[in-house]
Amino acid sequence: MHADAGSLDGRVVAITGAGGGLGRAYALAVAESGAHVIVADLDSRAADAVAAEIVAAGGAATSVAVDISAPGAGQTIVDAAVASGGALHGFVANAGILTPGALLEQSDETVRRAIEVNVAGTVATVTAAAHAMRDGGSIVVIVSGSLLGAEDLALYGTTKAAALGLVYGLSLELADRGIRVTGLAPRARTGMSAQMGDAGEDKGGPPSGVAPVVTYLLSDAARDLSGHVLRFDGMRLAILRPPRIAREVVADAWDAVAVAAAIDGPLADEVALSLPGAARRDGDASPDVLHMKIASSSKRLVAEGDG
């Protein structure tokens, strides 16, 4: 069952920001699944080290030093993929920078740099990858739970909200070309979480625990997913639903008094449910939480208590 979920044999997959943290974990997992990995990172030594680690373990990898915000960065990655394996089949847009702290205390230069890397750089490299996938492929864009609202992460969350829009919009544009675009909001303890101080203490387990979901999204087992965004911390797996209109109030004419009456009346229940970060908070047990276990003999998922 789902035998193709862990197979990437014969494919070339490029991963940005693969010199450390989650990117390194993705690269190691993808290589173990049979892909030739293009290890792209701003730090050339880090990229070289991860590529060497993959090769030492019997895998195939090529390192490339690249700043995703620089003009032509995407084409540099594509060229490395074509030179290594003749094509590009998968792309993981993982590179990004985190600048924690109150937005009102961030400098103009910090804001510009975050947008250049996390938004413009991501869009440019994903676009280059899509152009190169002439026979279809899979693109995974790394987003973040901070896009739902998180204190001291307004800037980072803004850039990741842009990445979320990229997943939704591009998945529709590329559907006819056989290119799937999915998103992942990972939760793991990395160098980025260390930057967050106390706020990063509860960031889940090691990056290696999150990596299998990227292998899955790149594989044929995820053929029915495009425009979907997963949330995963190595233990809890969820699908993040797109923002949507939950309830509407219709009237022939509106003024401020009528708006207030609607908010305080028929839309009152939606006010609490629509608070920033509400989807990330741990609250009372929800009927939507399903505990699963893996039947080790068959790798089959079954509900707890379901023999």
mmCIF file of C-alpha atoms in Angstrom:
data_model
loop_
_atom_site.group_PDB
_atom_site.id
_atom_site.type_symbol
_atom_site.label_atom_id
_atom_site.label_comp_id
_atom_site.label_asym_id
_atom_site.label_seq_id
_atom_site.Cartn_x
_atom_site.Cartn_y
_atom_site.Cartn_z
ATOM 1 C CA MET A 1 0.000 0.000 0.000
ATOM 2 C CA HIS A 2 1.456 3.358 -1.054
ATOM 3 C CA ALA A 3 4.664 1.608 -2.075
ATOM 4 C CA ASP A 4 5.648 4.617 -4.183
ATOM 5 C CA ALA A 5 5.475 7.028 -1.225
ATOM 6 C CA GLY A 6 9.173 6.698 -0.499
ATOM 7 C CA SER A 7 10.550 6.238 -3.991
ATOM 8 C CA LEU A 8 12.257 9.001 -5.940
ATOM 9 C CA ASP A 9 14.504 6.758 -8.004
ATOM 10 C CA GLY A 10 15.934 8.382 -11.115
ATOM 11 C CA ARG A 11 14.759 11.884 -10.240
ATOM 12 C CA VAL A 12 16.665 15.097 -9.752
ATOM 13 C CA VAL A 13 15.450 17.245 -6.872
ATOM 14 C CA ALA A 14 16.788 20.694 -5.988
ATOM 15 C CA ILE A 15 16.459 22.018 -2.447
ATOM 16 C CA THR A 16 17.306 25.577 -1.451
ATOM 17 C CA GLY A 17 18.641 26.364 1.991
ATOM 18 C CA ALA A 18 19.848 22.763 2.154
ATOM 19 C CA GLY A 19 23.105 23.488 3.961
ATOM 20 C CA GLY A 20 21.629 23.005 7.431
ATOM 21 C CA GLY A 21 18.548 22.600 9.577
ATOM 22 C CA LEU A 22 15.384 21.409 7.892
ATOM 23 C CA GLY A 23 16.874 21.841 4.408
ATOM 24 C CA ARG A 24 19.682 19.429 5.232
ATOM 25 C CA ALA A 25 17.175 16.944 6.646
ATOM 26 C CA TYR A 26 15.072 17.170 3.484
ATOM 27 C CA ALA A 27 18.160 16.644 1.325
ATOM 28 C CA LEU A 28 19.288 13.556 3.251
ATOM 29 C CA ALA A 29 15.811 12.012 3.175
ATOM 30 C CA VAL A 30 15.274 12.717 -0.522
ATOM 31 C CA ALA A 31 18.694 11.271 -1.381
ATOM 32 C CA GLU A 32 17.967 8.161 0.667
ATOM 33 C CA SER A 33 14.814 7.758 -1.410
ATOM 34 C CA GLY A 34 16.865 7.533 -4.594
ATOM 35 C CA ALA A 35 16.957 11.084 -5.975
ATOM 36 C CA HIS A 36 19.996 12.994 -7.131
ATOM 37 C CA VAL A 37 19.895 16.055 -4.883
ATOM 38 C CA ILE A 38 20.986 19.548 -5.844
ATOM 39 C CA VAL A 39 22.073 20.977 -2.502
ATOM 40 C CA ALA A 40 21.666 24.740 -2.905
ATOM 41 C CA ASP A 41 22.709 27.129 -0.162
ATOM 42 C CA LEU A 42 24.120 30.604 0.367
ATOM 43 C CA ASP A 43 26.953 29.023 2.367
ATOM 44 C CA SER A 44 29.096 27.128 -0.123
ATOM 45 C CA ARG A 45 30.924 25.165 2.584
ATOM 46 C CA ALA A 46 27.666 24.038 4.151
ATOM 47 C CA ALA A 47 26.310 22.974 0.758
ATOM 48 C CA ASP A 48 29.513 21.071 -0.009
ATOM 49 C CA ALA A 49 29.387 19.340 3.382
ATOM 50 C CA VAL A 50 25.813 18.126 2.940
ATOM 51 C CA ALA A 51 26.509 16.926 -0.604
ATOM 52 C CA ALA A 52 29.580 15.067 0.654
ATOM 53 C CA GLU A 53 27.499 13.525 3.449
ATOM 54 C CA ILE A 54 24.988 12.243 0.911
ATOM 55 C CA VAL A 55 27.667 10.793 -1.346
ATOM 56 C CA ALA A 56 29.421 9.133 1.608
ATOM 57 C CA ALA A 57 26.129 7.395 2.438
ATOM 58 C CA GLY A 58 25.904 6.026 -1.094
ATOM 59 C CA GLY A 59 23.645 8.677 -2.574
ATOM 60 C CA ALA A 60 24.060 11.209 -5.355
ATOM 61 C CA ALA A 61 24.328 14.959 -4.817
ATOM 62 C CA THR A 62 25.682 18.132 -6.334
ATOM 63 C CA SER A 63 26.298 21.296 -4.350
ATOM 64 C CA VAL A 64 25.707 24.803 -5.643
ATOM 65 C CA ALA A 65 26.344 28.085 -3.848
ATOM 66 C CA VAL A 66 23.529 30.521 -4.535
ATOM 67 C CA ASP A 67 21.743 33.500 -3.001
ATOM 68 C CA ILE A 68 18.127 32.986 -4.025
ATOM 69 C CA SER A 69 17.519 36.738 -3.997
ATOM 70 C CA ALA A 70 20.205 37.358 -6.634
ATOM 71 C CA PRO A 71 19.208 37.730 -10.308
ATOM 72 C CA GLY A 72 19.549 34.441 -12.172
ATOM 73 C CA ALA A 73 19.731 32.313 -9.003
ATOM 74 C CA GLY A 74 16.912 30.067 -10.152
ATOM 75 C CA GLN A 75 18.556 29.422 -13.497
ATOM 76 C CA THR A 76 21.827 28.584 -11.738
ATOM 77 C CA ILE A 77 20.021 25.883 -9.773
ATOM 78 C CA VAL A 78 18.261 24.579 -12.889
ATOM 79 C CA ASP A 79 21.543 24.455 -14.803
ATOM 80 C CA ALA A 80 23.117 22.407 -12.009
ATOM 81 C CA ALA A 81 20.192 19.985 -12.119
ATOM 82 C CA VAL A 82 20.341 19.546 -15.890
ATOM 83 C CA ALA A 83 24.107 19.094 -15.820
ATOM 84 C CA SER A 84 23.828 16.470 -13.080
ATOM 85 C CA GLY A 85 20.850 14.429 -14.217
ATOM 86 C CA GLY A 86 19.544 15.841 -17.477
ATOM 87 C CA ALA A 87 16.372 17.355 -16.002
ATOM 88 C CA LEU A 88 14.706 18.779 -12.928
ATOM 89 C CA HIS A 89 11.846 16.726 -11.497
ATOM 90 C CA GLY A 90 11.363 18.191 -8.039
ATOM 91 C CA PHE A 91 12.019 21.464 -6.268
ATOM 92 C CA VAL A 92 11.807 22.388 -2.585
ATOM 93 C CA ALA A 93 11.699 26.133 -1.898
ATOM 94 C CA ASN A 94 13.088 26.043 1.618
ATOM 95 C CA ALA A 95 15.563 28.927 1.843
ATOM 96 C CA GLY A 96 14.522 31.890 3.925
ATOM 97 C CA ILE A 97 15.594 34.240 6.688
ATOM 98 C CA LEU A 98 14.023 34.857 10.073
ATOM 99 C CA THR A 99 14.185 38.266 11.751
ATOM 100 C CA PRO A 100 12.322 37.887 15.049
ATOM 101 C CA GLY A 101 11.229 40.921 16.985
ATOM 102 C CA ALA A 102 8.491 43.517 16.967
ATOM 103 C CA LEU A 103 7.825 44.760 13.441
ATOM 104 C CA LEU A 104 7.863 48.393 14.561
ATOM 105 C CA GLU A 105 11.442 47.899 15.751
ATOM 106 C CA GLN A 106 12.705 46.408 12.466
ATOM 107 C CA SER A 107 14.814 48.618 10.211
ATOM 108 C CA ASP A 108 13.795 49.397 6.654
ATOM 109 C CA GLU A 109 16.802 47.419 5.447
ATOM 110 C CA THR A 110 15.741 44.361 7.473
ATOM 111 C CA VAL A 111 12.233 44.533 6.040
ATOM 112 C CA ARG A 112 13.537 44.880 2.487
ATOM 113 C CA ARG A 113 15.970 41.994 2.893
ATOM 114 C CA ALA A 114 13.293 39.681 4.299
ATOM 115 C CA ILE A 115 11.037 40.429 1.331
ATOM 116 C CA GLU A 116 13.896 40.067 -1.171
ATOM 117 C CA VAL A 117 14.774 36.600 0.113
ATOM 118 C CA ASN A 118 11.534 35.101 1.408
ATOM 119 C CA VAL A 119 9.204 36.526 -1.218
ATOM 120 C CA ALA A 120 11.059 37.655 -4.354
ATOM 121 C CA GLY A 121 13.717 34.949 -4.074
ATOM 122 C CA THR A 122 11.177 32.213 -3.492
ATOM 123 C CA VAL A 123 8.978 33.350 -6.384
ATOM 124 C CA ALA A 124 11.943 33.685 -8.761
ATOM 125 C CA THR A 125 13.460 30.273 -8.009
ATOM 126 C CA VAL A 126 10.110 28.488 -8.061
ATOM 127 C CA THR A 127 9.332 30.121 -11.402
ATOM 128 C CA ALA A 128 12.662 29.018 -12.843
ATOM 129 C CA ALA A 129 12.057 25.478 -11.607
ATOM 130 C CA ALA A 130 8.578 25.386 -13.144
ATOM 131 C CA HIS A 131 9.933 26.536 -16.525
ATOM 132 C CA ALA A 132 12.437 23.671 -16.420
ATOM 133 C CA MET A 133 9.845 20.972 -15.690
ATOM 134 C CA ARG A 134 8.833 20.275 -19.268
ATOM 135 C CA ASP A 135 7.451 16.824 -18.463
ATOM 136 C CA GLY A 136 5.730 17.686 -15.208
ATOM 137 C CA GLY A 137 7.084 17.620 -11.698
ATOM 138 C CA SER A 138 6.522 18.535 -8.098
ATOM 139 C CA ILE A 139 7.234 21.799 -6.277
ATOM 140 C CA VAL A 140 7.103 22.039 -2.490
ATOM 141 C CA VAL A 141 7.031 25.521 -0.975
ATOM 142 C CA ILE A 142 7.930 25.814 2.696
ATOM 143 C CA VAL A 143 5.561 28.116 4.537
ATOM 144 C CA SER A 144 5.098 28.580 8.295
ATOM 145 C CA GLY A 145 2.455 28.486 10.985
ATOM 146 C CA SER A 146 3.471 32.079 11.746
ATOM 147 C CA LEU A 147 1.382 33.210 8.760
ATOM 148 C CA LEU A 148 -1.631 32.652 11.017
ATOM 149 C CA GLY A 149 -0.301 35.288 13.397
ATOM 150 C CA ALA A 150 2.486 35.028 15.968
ATOM 151 C CA GLU A 151 3.907 37.617 18.325
ATOM 152 C CA ASP A 152 7.290 39.011 17.228
ATOM 153 C CA LEU A 153 6.975 37.202 13.895
ATOM 154 C CA ALA A 154 4.794 39.656 11.982
ATOM 155 C CA LEU A 155 7.458 40.261 9.325
ATOM 156 C CA TYR A 156 8.311 36.589 8.865
ATOM 157 C CA GLY A 157 4.627 35.667 8.894
ATOM 158 C CA THR A 158 3.923 38.269 6.218
ATOM 159 C CA THR A 159 6.533 36.768 3.904
ATOM 160 C CA LYS A 160 5.242 33.250 4.526
ATOM 161 C CA ALA A 161 1.685 34.378 3.816
ATOM 162 C CA ALA A 162 3.004 35.460 0.422
ATOM 163 C CA ALA A 163 4.485 31.983 -0.031
ATOM 164 C CA LEU A 164 1.097 30.506 0.818
ATOM 165 C CA GLY A 165 -0.504 32.621 -1.899
ATOM 166 C CA LEU A 166 2.132 31.302 -4.290
ATOM 167 C CA VAL A 167 1.082 27.719 -3.537
ATOM 168 C CA TYR A 168 -2.585 28.439 -4.084
ATOM 169 C CA GLY A 169 -2.224 30.530 -7.228
ATOM 170 C CA LEU A 170 0.568 28.649 -8.976
ATOM 171 C CA SER A 171 -1.051 25.266 -8.394
ATOM 172 C CA LEU A 172 -3.951 26.460 -10.548
ATOM 173 C CA GLU A 173 -1.712 27.954 -13.230
ATOM 174 C CA LEU A 174 0.420 24.814 -13.584
ATOM 175 C CA ALA A 175 -2.300 22.185 -13.356
ATOM 176 C CA ASP A 176 -2.473 21.708 -17.121
ATOM 177 C CA ARG A 177 1.293 21.203 -17.311
ATOM 178 C CA GLY A 178 1.365 18.287 -14.903
ATOM 179 C CA ILE A 179 3.249 20.220 -12.255
ATOM 180 C CA ARG A 180 1.988 19.867 -8.712
ATOM 181 C CA VAL A 181 2.552 22.676 -6.203
ATOM 182 C CA THR A 182 2.112 21.945 -2.520
ATOM 183 C CA GLY A 183 3.091 23.659 0.711
ATOM 184 C CA LEU A 184 4.490 22.525 4.027
ATOM 185 C CA ALA A 185 4.365 24.362 7.345
ATOM 186 C CA PRO A 186 6.985 22.431 9.332
ATOM 187 C CA ARG A 187 7.563 22.569 13.054
ATOM 188 C CA ALA A 188 10.972 21.461 14.323
ATOM 189 C CA ARG A 189 13.807 22.567 16.538
ATOM 190 C CA THR A 190 16.424 24.260 14.321
ATOM 191 C CA GLY A 191 18.808 27.197 14.297
ATOM 192 C CA MET A 192 15.832 29.393 13.456
ATOM 193 C CA SER A 193 13.962 28.327 16.584
ATOM 194 C CA ALA A 194 17.060 29.176 18.631
ATOM 195 C CA GLN A 195 16.854 32.716 17.230
ATOM 196 C CA MET A 196 13.397 33.016 18.751
ATOM 197 C CA GLY A 197 14.585 32.581 22.350
ATOM 198 C CA ASP A 198 11.863 31.417 24.725
ATOM 199 C CA ALA A 199 9.296 31.482 21.905
ATOM 200 C CA GLY A 200 11.283 28.783 20.116
ATOM 201 C CA GLU A 201 11.440 26.393 23.038
ATOM 202 C CA ASP A 202 8.324 24.502 22.011
ATOM 203 C CA LYS A 203 9.236 23.864 18.399
ATOM 204 C CA GLY A 204 8.886 20.131 18.237
ATOM 205 C CA GLY A 205 11.494 17.483 17.552
ATOM 206 C CA PRO A 206 14.528 17.258 15.271
ATOM 207 C CA PRO A 207 14.372 18.176 11.571
ATOM 208 C CA SER A 208 14.804 14.540 10.583
ATOM 209 C CA GLY A 209 11.369 13.818 12.022
ATOM 210 C CA VAL A 210 9.724 16.254 9.601
ATOM 211 C CA ALA A 211 11.662 15.229 6.484
ATOM 212 C CA PRO A 212 9.544 12.196 5.444
ATOM 213 C CA VAL A 213 6.609 14.428 4.520
ATOM 214 C CA VAL A 214 8.739 16.205 1.909
ATOM 215 C CA THR A 215 9.723 12.877 0.380
ATOM 216 C CA TYR A 216 6.032 12.005 0.215
ATOM 217 C CA LEU A 217 5.011 15.305 -1.391
ATOM 218 C CA LEU A 218 7.664 14.882 -4.079
ATOM 219 C CA SER A 219 6.643 11.297 -4.809
ATOM 220 C CA ASP A 220 3.920 9.855 -7.029
ATOM 221 C CA ALA A 221 1.982 8.855 -3.922
ATOM 222 C CA ALA A 222 0.992 12.534 -3.578
ATOM 223 C CA ARG A 223 -0.316 12.693 -7.155
ATOM 224 C CA ASP A 224 -3.743 13.872 -5.948
ATOM 225 C CA LEU A 225 -2.349 16.774 -3.951
ATOM 226 C CA SER A 226 -1.797 20.183 -5.529
ATOM 227 C CA GLY A 227 -2.653 23.480 -3.922
ATOM 228 C CA HIS A 228 -2.717 21.652 -0.589
ATOM 229 C CA VAL A 229 -0.679 22.714 2.442
ATOM 230 C CA LEU A 230 0.357 20.274 5.163
ATOM 231 C CA ARG A 231 1.303 21.052 8.754
ATOM 232 C CA PHE A 232 3.699 18.552 10.334
ATOM 233 C CA ASP A 233 5.900 18.408 13.432
ATOM 234 C CA GLY A 234 7.075 14.816 13.202
ATOM 235 C CA MET A 235 4.107 13.579 15.208
ATOM 236 C CA ARG A 236 1.015 15.580 14.266
ATOM 237 C CA LEU A 237 -0.004 15.784 10.619
ATOM 238 C CA ALA A 238 -2.732 18.122 9.417
ATOM 239 C CA ILE A 239 -4.011 19.839 6.297
ATOM 240 C CA LEU A 240 -4.188 23.629 6.462
ATOM 241 C CA ARG A 241 -7.396 24.815 4.864
ATOM 242 C CA PRO A 242 -7.390 27.951 2.700
ATOM 243 C CA PRO A 243 -8.946 31.075 4.218
ATOM 244 C CA ARG A 244 -12.596 31.081 3.336
ATOM 245 C CA ILE A 245 -15.822 32.924 4.038
ATOM 246 C CA ALA A 246 -17.413 31.132 6.952
ATOM 247 C CA ARG A 247 -20.699 33.016 7.149
ATOM 248 C CA GLU A 248 -22.272 35.911 5.274
ATOM 249 C CA VAL A 249 -24.896 38.432 6.204
ATOM 250 C CA VAL A 250 -26.824 39.998 3.321
ATOM 251 C CA ALA A 251 -28.747 43.271 3.491
ATOM 252 C CA ASP A 252 -30.167 45.710 0.964
ATOM 253 C CA ALA A 253 -28.325 48.664 2.482
ATOM 254 C CA TRP A 254 -25.487 49.044 4.969
ATOM 255 C CA ASP A 255 -24.287 51.742 7.338
ATOM 256 C CA ALA A 256 -21.958 51.597 10.356
ATOM 257 C CA VAL A 257 -24.827 50.802 12.712
ATOM 258 C CA ALA A 258 -25.910 47.872 10.532
ATOM 259 C CA VAL A 259 -22.332 46.552 10.373
ATOM 260 C CA ALA A 260 -22.089 46.705 14.174
ATOM 261 C CA ALA A 261 -25.381 44.888 14.520
ATOM 262 C CA ALA A 262 -24.198 42.114 12.186
ATOM 263 C CA ILE A 263 -20.871 41.693 14.003
ATOM 264 C CA ASP A 264 -22.544 41.620 17.407
ATOM 265 C CA GLY A 265 -25.403 39.436 16.174
ATOM 266 C CA PRO A 266 -25.256 36.694 13.522
ATOM 267 C CA LEU A 267 -21.462 36.954 13.113
ATOM 268 C CA ALA A 268 -20.654 37.027 16.832
ATOM 269 C CA ASP A 269 -19.575 33.373 16.963
ATOM 270 C CA GLU A 270 -17.179 33.919 14.062
ATOM 271 C CA VAL A 271 -15.336 36.743 15.843
ATOM 272 C CA ALA A 272 -13.663 34.440 18.362
ATOM 273 C CA LEU A 273 -12.977 31.765 15.757
ATOM 274 C CA SER A 274 -11.294 34.285 13.453
ATOM 275 C CA LEU A 275 -8.648 35.562 15.862
ATOM 276 C CA PRO A 276 -5.037 35.510 14.555
ATOM 277 C CA GLY A 277 -3.302 32.293 15.499
ATOM 278 C CA ALA A 278 -6.538 30.530 16.453
ATOM 279 C CA ALA A 279 -5.778 27.557 14.208
ATOM 280 C CA ARG A 280 -2.419 27.022 15.934
ATOM 281 C CA ARG A 281 -3.545 27.117 19.525
ATOM 282 C CA ASP A 282 -3.806 24.038 21.661
ATOM 283 C CA GLY A 283 -7.227 24.087 23.255
ATOM 284 C CA ASP A 284 -9.824 21.568 24.297
ATOM 285 C CA ALA A 285 -9.754 18.190 22.643
ATOM 286 C CA SER A 286 -11.345 18.388 19.238
ATOM 287 C CA PRO A 287 -13.339 15.686 17.456
ATOM 288 C CA ASP A 288 -11.150 16.507 14.447
ATOM 289 C CA VAL A 289 -8.079 15.071 16.205
ATOM 290 C CA LEU A 290 -7.614 11.422 15.230
ATOM 291 C CA HIS A 291 -4.931 9.433 17.004
ATOM 292 C CA MET A 292 -3.260 6.867 14.787
ATOM 293 C CA LYS A 293 -0.719 4.121 15.180
ATOM 294 C CA ILE A 294 1.381 2.301 12.610
ATOM 295 C CA ALA A 295 0.885 -1.425 12.313
ATOM 296 C CA SER A 296 4.582 -2.289 12.126
ATOM 297 C CA SER A 297 4.135 -5.476 10.162
ATOM 298 C CA SER A 298 2.306 -3.825 7.290
ATOM 299 C CA LYS A 299 3.114 -0.120 7.732
ATOM 300 C CA ARG A 300 -0.653 0.365 7.722
ATOM 301 C CA LEU A 301 -2.189 3.279 9.595
ATOM 302 C CA VAL A 302 -5.062 2.324 11.863
ATOM 303 C CA ALA A 303 -7.085 4.306 14.387
ATOM 304 C CA GLU A 304 -6.179 3.825 18.036
ATOM 305 C CA GLY A 305 -8.214 0.929 19.373
ATOM 306 C CA ASP A 306 -9.083 -0.246 15.869
ATOM 307 C CA GLY A 307 -7.510 -3.698 15.848
#
